[in-house]
Short mmCIF file of C-alpha atoms in Angstrom, two decimals:
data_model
loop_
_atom_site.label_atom_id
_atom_site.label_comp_id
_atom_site.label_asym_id
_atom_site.label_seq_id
_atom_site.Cartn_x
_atom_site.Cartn_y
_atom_site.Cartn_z
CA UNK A 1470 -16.63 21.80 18.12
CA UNK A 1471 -13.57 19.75 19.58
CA UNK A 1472 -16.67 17.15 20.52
CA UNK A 1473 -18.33 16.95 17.00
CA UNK A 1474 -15.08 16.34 15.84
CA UNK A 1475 -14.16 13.71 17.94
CA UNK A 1476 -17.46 12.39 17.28
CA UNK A 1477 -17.32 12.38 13.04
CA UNK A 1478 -13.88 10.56 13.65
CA UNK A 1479 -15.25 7.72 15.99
CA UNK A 1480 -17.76 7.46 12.67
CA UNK A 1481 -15.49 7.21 10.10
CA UNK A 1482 -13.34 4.84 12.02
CA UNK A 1483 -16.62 2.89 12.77
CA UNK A 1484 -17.48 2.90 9.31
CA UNK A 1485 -13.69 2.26 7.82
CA UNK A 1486 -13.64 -1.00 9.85
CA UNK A 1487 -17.20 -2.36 9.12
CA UNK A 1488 -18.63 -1.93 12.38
CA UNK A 1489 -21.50 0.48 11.86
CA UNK A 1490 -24.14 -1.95 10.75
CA UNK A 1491 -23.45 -1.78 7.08
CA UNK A 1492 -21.17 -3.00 4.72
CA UNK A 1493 -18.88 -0.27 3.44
CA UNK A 1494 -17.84 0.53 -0.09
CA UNK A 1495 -14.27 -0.05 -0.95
CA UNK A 1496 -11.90 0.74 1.48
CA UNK A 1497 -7.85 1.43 1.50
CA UNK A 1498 -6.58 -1.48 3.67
CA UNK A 1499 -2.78 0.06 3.78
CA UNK A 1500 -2.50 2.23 7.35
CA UNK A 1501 -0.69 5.11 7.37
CA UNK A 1502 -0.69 5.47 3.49
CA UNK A 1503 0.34 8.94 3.33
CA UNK A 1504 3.13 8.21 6.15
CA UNK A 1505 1.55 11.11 8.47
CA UNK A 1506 2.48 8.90 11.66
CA UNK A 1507 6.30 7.16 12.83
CA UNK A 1508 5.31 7.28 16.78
CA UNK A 1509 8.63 4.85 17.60
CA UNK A 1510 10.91 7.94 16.21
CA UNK A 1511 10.35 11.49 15.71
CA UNK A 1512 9.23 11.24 11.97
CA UNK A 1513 11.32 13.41 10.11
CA UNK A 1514 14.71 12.54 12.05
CA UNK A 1515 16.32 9.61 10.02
CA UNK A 1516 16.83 6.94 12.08
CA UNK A 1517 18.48 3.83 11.41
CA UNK A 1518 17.29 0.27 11.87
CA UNK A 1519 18.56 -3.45 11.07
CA UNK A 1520 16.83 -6.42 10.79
CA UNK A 1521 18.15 -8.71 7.85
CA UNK A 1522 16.04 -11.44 8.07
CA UNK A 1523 12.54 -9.96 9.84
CA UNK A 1524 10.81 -6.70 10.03
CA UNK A 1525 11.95 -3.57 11.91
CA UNK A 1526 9.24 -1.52 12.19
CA UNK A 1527 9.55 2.31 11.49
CA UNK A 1528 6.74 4.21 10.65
CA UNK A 1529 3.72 2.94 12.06
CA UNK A 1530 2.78 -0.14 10.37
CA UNK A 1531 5.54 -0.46 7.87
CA UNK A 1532 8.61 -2.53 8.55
CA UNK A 1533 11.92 -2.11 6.82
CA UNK A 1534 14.33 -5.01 6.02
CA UNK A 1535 17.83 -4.98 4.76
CA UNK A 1536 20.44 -7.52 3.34
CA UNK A 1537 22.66 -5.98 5.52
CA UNK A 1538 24.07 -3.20 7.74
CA UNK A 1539 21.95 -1.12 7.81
CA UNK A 1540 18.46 0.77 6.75
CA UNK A 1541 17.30 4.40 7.78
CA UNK A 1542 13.42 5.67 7.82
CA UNK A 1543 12.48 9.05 8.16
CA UNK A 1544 8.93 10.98 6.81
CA UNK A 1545 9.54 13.81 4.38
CA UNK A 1546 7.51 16.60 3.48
CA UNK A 1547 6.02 17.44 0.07
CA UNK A 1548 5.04 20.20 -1.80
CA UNK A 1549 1.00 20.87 -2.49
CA UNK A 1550 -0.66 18.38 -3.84
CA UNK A 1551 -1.51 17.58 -7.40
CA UNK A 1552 -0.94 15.63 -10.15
CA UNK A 1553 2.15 13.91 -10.40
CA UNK A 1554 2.95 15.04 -7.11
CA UNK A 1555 1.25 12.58 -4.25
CA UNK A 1556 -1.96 14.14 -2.53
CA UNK A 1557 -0.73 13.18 0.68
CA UNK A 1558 1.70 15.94 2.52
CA UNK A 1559 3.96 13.63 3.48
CA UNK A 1560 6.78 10.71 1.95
CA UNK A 1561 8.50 7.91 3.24
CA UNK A 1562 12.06 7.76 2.97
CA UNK A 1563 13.49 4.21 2.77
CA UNK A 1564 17.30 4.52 2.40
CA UNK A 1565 20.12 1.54 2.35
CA UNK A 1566 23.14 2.74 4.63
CA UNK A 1567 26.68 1.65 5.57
CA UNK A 1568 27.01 -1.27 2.89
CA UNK A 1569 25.73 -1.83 -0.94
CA UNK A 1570 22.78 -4.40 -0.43
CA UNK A 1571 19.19 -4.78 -1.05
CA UNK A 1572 16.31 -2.99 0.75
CA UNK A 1573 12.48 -3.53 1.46
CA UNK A 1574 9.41 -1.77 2.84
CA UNK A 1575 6.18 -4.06 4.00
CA UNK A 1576 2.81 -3.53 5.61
CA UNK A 1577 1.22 -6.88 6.98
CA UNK A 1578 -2.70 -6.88 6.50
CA UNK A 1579 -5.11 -8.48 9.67
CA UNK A 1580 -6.38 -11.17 9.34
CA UNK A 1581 -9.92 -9.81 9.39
CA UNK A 1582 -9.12 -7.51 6.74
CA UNK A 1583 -7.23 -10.05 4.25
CA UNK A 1584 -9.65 -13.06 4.84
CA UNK A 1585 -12.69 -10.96 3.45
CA UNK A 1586 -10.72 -10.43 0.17
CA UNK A 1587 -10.06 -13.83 -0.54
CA UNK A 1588 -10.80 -15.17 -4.06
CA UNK A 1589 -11.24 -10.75 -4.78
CA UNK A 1590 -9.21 -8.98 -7.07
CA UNK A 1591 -7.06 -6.09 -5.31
CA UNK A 1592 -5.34 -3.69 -6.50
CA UNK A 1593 -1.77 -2.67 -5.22
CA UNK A 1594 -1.16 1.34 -6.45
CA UNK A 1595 1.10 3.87 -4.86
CA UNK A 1596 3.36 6.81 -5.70
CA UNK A 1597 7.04 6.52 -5.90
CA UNK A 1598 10.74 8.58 -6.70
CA UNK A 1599 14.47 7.78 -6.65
CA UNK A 1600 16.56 9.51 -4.82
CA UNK A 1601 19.51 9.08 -7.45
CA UNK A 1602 19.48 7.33 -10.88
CA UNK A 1603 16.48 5.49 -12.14
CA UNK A 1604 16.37 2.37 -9.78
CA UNK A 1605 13.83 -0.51 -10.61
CA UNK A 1606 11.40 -0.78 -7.55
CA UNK A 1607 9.67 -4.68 -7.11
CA UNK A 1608 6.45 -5.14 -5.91
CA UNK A 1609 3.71 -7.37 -4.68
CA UNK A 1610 1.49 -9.12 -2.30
CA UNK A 1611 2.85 -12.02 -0.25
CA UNK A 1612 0.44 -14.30 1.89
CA UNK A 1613 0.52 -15.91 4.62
CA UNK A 1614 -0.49 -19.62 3.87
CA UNK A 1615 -3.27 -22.02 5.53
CA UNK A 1616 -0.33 -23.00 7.11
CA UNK A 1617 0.59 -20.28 8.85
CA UNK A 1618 -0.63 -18.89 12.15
CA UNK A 1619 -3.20 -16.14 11.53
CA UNK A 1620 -1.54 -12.90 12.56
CA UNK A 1621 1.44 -14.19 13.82
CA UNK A 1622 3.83 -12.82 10.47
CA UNK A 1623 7.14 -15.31 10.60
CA UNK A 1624 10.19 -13.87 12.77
CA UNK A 1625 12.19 -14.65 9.54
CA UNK A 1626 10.39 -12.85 6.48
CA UNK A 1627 13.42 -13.09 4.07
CA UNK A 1628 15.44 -16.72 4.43
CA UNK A 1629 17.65 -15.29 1.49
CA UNK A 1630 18.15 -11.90 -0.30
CA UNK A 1631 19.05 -13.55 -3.70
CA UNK A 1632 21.75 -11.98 -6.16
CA UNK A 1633 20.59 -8.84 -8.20
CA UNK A 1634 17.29 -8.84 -10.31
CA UNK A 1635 16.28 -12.46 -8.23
CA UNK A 1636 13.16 -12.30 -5.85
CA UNK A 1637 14.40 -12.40 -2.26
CA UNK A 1638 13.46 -15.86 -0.65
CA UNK A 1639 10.37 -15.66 1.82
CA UNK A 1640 10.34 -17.32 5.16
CA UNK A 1641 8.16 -20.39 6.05
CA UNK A 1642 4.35 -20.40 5.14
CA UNK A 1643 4.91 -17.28 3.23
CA UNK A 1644 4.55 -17.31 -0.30
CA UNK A 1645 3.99 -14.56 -3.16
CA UNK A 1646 0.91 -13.97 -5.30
CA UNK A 1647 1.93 -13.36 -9.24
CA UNK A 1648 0.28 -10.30 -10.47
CA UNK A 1649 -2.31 -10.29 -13.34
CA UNK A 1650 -0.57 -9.69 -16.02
CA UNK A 1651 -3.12 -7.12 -17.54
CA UNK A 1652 -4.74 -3.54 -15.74
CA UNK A 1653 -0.91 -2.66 -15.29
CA UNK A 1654 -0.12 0.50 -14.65
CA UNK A 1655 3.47 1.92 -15.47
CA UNK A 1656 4.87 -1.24 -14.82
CA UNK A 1657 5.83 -4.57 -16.38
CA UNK A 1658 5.62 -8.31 -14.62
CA UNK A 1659 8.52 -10.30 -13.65
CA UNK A 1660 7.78 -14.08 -12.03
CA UNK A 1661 5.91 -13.53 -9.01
CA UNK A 1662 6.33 -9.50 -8.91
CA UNK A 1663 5.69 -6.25 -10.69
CA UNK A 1664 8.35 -3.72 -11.62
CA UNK A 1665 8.44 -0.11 -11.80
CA UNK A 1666 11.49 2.21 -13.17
CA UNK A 1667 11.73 4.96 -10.50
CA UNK A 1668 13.29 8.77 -11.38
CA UNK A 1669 14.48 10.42 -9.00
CA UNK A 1670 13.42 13.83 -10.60
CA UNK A 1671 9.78 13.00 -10.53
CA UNK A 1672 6.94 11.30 -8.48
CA UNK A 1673 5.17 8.75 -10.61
CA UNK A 1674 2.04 6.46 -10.19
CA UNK A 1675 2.07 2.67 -10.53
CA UNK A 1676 0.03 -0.07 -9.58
CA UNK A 1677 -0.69 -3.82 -10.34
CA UNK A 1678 -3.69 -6.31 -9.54
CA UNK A 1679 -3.60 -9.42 -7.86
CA UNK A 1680 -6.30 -12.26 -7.40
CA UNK A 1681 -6.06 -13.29 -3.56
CA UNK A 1682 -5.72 -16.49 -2.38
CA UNK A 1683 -8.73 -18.56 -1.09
CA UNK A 1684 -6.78 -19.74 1.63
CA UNK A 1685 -4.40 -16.72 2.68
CA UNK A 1686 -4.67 -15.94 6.63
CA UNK A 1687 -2.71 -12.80 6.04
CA UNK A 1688 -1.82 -10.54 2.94
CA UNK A 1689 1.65 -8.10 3.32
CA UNK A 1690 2.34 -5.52 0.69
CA UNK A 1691 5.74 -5.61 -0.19
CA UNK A 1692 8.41 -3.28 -2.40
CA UNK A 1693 11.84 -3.90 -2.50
CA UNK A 1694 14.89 -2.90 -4.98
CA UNK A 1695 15.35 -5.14 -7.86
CA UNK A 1696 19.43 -4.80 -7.25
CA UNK A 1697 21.08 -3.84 -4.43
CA UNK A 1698 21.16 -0.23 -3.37
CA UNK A 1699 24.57 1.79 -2.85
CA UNK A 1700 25.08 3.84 0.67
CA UNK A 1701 22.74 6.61 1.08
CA UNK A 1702 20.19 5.39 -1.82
CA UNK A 1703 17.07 3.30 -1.84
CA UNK A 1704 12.88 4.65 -1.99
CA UNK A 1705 9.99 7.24 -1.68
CA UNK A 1706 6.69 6.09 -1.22
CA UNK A 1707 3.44 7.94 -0.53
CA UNK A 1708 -0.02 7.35 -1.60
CA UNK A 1709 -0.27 4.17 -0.72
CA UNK A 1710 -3.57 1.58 -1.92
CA UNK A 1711 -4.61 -1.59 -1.34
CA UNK A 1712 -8.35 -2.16 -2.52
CA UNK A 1713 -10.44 -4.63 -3.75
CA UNK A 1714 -10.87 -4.19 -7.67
CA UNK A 1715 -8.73 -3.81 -10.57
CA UNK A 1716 -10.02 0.11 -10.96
CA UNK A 1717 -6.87 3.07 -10.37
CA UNK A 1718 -7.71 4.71 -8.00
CA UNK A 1719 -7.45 8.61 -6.23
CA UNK A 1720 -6.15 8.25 -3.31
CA UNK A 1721 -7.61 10.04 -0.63
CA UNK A 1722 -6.46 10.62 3.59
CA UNK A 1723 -8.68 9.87 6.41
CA UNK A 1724 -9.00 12.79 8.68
CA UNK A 1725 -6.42 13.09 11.05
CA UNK A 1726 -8.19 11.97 14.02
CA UNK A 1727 -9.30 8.56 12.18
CA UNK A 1728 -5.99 7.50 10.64
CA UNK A 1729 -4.44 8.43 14.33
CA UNK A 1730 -7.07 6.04 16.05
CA UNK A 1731 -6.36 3.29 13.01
CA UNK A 1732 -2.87 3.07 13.90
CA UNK A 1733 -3.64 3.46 17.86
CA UNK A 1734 -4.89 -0.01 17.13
CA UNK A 1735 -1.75 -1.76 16.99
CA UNK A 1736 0.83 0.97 19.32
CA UNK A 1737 -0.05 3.71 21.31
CA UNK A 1738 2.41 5.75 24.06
CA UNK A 1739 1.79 8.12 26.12
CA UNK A 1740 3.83 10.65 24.63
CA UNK A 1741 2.92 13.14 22.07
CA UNK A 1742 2.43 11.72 19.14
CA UNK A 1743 5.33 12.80 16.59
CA UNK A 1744 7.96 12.89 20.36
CA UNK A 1745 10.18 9.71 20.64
CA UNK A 1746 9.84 7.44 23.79
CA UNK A 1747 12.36 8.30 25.74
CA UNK A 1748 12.97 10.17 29.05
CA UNK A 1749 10.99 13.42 29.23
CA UNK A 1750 8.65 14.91 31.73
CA UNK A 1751 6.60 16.11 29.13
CA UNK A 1752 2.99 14.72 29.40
CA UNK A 1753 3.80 11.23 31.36
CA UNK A 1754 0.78 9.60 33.36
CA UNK A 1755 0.55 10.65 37.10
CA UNK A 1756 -1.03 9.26 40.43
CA UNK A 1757 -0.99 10.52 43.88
CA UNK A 1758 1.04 8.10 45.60
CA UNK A 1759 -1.22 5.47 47.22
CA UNK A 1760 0.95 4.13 49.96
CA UNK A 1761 3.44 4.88 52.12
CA UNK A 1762 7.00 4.41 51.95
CA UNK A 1763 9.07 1.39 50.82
CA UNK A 1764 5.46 -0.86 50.20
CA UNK A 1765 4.01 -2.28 47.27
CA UNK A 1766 1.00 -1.15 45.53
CA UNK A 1767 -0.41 -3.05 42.81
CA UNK A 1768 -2.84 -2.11 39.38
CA UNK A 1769 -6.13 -1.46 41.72
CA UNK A 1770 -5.00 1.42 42.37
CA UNK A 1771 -3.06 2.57 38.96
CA UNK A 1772 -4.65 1.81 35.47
CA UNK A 1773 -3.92 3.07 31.96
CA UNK A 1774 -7.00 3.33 29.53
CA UNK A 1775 -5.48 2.89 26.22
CA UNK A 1776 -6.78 5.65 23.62
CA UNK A 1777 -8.29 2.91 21.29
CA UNK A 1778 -9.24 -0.77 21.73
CA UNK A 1779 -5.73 -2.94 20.34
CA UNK A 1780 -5.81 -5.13 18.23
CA UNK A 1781 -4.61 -7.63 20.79
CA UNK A 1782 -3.52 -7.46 24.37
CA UNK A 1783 0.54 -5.49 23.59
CA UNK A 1784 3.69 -5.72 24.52
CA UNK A 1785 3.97 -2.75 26.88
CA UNK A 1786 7.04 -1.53 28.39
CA UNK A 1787 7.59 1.22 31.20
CA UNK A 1788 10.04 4.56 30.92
CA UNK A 1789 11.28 6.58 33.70
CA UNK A 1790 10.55 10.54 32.59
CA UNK A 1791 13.29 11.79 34.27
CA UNK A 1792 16.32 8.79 35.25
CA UNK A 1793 17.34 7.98 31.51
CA UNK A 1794 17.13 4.35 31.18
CA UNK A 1795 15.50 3.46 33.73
CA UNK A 1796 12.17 1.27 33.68
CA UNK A 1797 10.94 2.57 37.40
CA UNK A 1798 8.39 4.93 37.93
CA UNK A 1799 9.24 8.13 39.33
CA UNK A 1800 8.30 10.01 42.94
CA UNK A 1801 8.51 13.31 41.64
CA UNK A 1802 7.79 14.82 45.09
CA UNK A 1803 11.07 13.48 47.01
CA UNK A 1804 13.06 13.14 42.79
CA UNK A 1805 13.94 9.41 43.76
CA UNK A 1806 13.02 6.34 41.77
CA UNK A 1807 10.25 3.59 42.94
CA UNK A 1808 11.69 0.05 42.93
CA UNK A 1809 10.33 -3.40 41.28
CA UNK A 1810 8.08 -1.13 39.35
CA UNK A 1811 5.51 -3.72 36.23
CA UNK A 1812 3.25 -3.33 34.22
CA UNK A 1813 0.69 -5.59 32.77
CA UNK A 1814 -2.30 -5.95 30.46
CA UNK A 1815 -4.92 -8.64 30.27
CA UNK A 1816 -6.56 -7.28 27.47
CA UNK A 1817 -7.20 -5.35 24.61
CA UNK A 1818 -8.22 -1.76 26.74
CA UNK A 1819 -6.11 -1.20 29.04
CA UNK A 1820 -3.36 -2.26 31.48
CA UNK A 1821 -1.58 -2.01 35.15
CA UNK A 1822 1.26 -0.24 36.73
CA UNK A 1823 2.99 -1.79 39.83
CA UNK A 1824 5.83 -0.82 41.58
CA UNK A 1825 7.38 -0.38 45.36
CA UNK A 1826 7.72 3.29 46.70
CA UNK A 1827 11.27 4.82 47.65
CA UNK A 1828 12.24 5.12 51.09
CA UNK A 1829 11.44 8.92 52.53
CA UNK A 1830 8.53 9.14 50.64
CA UNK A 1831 4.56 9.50 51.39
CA UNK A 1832 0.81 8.77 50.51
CA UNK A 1833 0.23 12.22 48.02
CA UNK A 1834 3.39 12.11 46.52
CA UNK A 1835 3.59 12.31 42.99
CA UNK A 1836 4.24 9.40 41.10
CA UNK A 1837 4.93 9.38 37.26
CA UNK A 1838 5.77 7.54 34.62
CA UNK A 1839 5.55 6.87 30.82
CA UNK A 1840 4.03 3.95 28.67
CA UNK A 1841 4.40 1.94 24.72
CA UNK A 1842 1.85 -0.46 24.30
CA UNK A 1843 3.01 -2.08 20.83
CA UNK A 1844 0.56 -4.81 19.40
CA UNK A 1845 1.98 -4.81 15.54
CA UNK A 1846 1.91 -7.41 13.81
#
């Protein structure tokens, strides 16, 4: 059964991504639209993050950005699902913290994916709530010009947060795309964005279309707070849709195993999946030691196969499982610490673990360690 499974999710995926020899219907381009994954925290822990002129990433695939100090993330669960209520199970919970100031949530599209909607009409739909008060909750698509580099989204997304009811200023090559003004759906347009009044005592539906560019390299969804948010306020999203045409739309989830392999893609760890890198000797990667004491040993003879091909070769980074802090893989046989221990990938499947081996120790020993491979865009 576990084998069929696996087997009807390597199918969907195949066919979600056009790679199954036909040209699929309409597809949801947003990952992680019902916020099921956050692999860089545990997901329903808030957890705070800062980045006033880029994007922090929190949940896989979205980044947060704040005017100032500082933003929390965490996924929250919902009731069954139904109408108004979002289908999916689960929220996410953008908050402004520490200092009154604007907020906003993003999702950068591929380039493969955004460059086969160009000159399409898309619509941009998703279910939203306040936490307090009725907030007004911007939103719209943002491209990245001919100008730009093709996947590489500009280190500084907002140049300037603008006063209160003013569009926040976009960094180099980025520019936003005006929604059509009609096929509106419980919102109004404003300049280059839609609006939406948010309650926090009920989930509503809202959407907008957008014609895309004929020369956009990327598309990003954005939503951000009209005004500033106080402490402890800000967003709930869920249901999230990005789709060529201008039809509303039911949103619908992959199956788990598909919407874990789409966001795979661009970070994968070797922890379980809703656990938070850090040190832990649950589940790390092991190898009998290959060589004896205080020598090198190189990749040949320790490889990680990544779960899903990345979208590009990542950034990878290597965690003790048992010295906190530490980037050195582990002899867990004599419970000392290899030296000069790297890592390295040359591609999109898979990469290399080096290190030295700790005096006192010997060919068998157990050596461990833990791996993020981050490729997001």
């Amino acid at each position: 059964m576990a084998n069929n499974r696996a087997a009807i999710d390597t199918a969907a995926l195949a066919w979600l991504q056009g790679t199954a020899g036909y040209n699929p219907a309409p597809q949801n381009l947003i990952r992680n639209s019902g916020f099921r994954f956050a692999q860089r925290q545990a997901p329903a822990t808030v957890t705070t993050y800062s980045s006033t002129a880029g994007r922090a990433i929190c949940a896989d695939g979205w980044g947060v950005s704040n005017e100032n100090a500082s933003a929390t993330y965490a996924r929250g669960p919902l009731a069954a699902g139904g109408e108004p209520v979002p289908r999916s199970e689960w929220y996410g919970a953008f908050k402004k913290i520490t200092s009154t100031g604007k907020l906003l949530a993003s999702q950068a599209l591929e380039g493969l994916d955004a460059k086969t909607l160009r000159s399409r009409v898309v619509r941009l739909q998703f279910r939203a709530a306040a936490f307090s008060g009725s907030p007004v909750l911007a939103f719209s698509l943002v491209q990245l010009a001919s100008a730009g580099t093709e996947d590489t989204i500009p280190a500084t997304f907002v140049s300037a947060w603008g006063a209160n009811t003013v569009e926040p200023t976009l960094g180099t090559n980025l520019a936003y795309i005006a929604p059509i003004a009609t096929n509106l759906d419980n919102c109004t347009v404003d300049s280059n964005h839609a609006e939406a009044t948010l309650s926090s005592a009920a989930w509503a539906r809202f959407g907008a279309t957008f014609t895309v560019p004929t020369d956009c390299k990327n598309l990003i969804a954005v939503f951000w707070g009209d005004s500033q948010f106080a402490d402890a306020t800000g967003f709930a999203i869920s249901d999230a849709i990005l789709m060529e045409g201008a039809e509303i739309r039911q949103w619908s989830p992959l199956s788990y195993g598909a919407e874990l392999a789409r966001v795979q893609r661009y970070y994968c760890k070797t922890f379980n999946v809703d656990s938070k890198p850090g040190t832990t000797t649950t589940a790390p990667l092991y190898i009998a030691q290959p060589v004896a004491a205080s020598t090198a040993f190189t990749g040949r003879y320790w490889s990680w196969e990544f779960p899903v091909t990345m979208r590009a070769a990542p950034t990878l980074a290597l965690i003790n499982p048992v010295t906190a802090s530490s980037a050195q893989v582990y002899n867990t046989t004599s419970a000392a610490d290899c030296t000069s221990s790297g890592i390295s990938a040359n591609g999109e499947k898979r990469c290399y673990i080096n290190a030295t081996t700790p005096g006192g120790s010997a060919v068998g020993d157990a050596l461990s360690v833990h791996v993020t491979a981050d490729a997001e865009l």
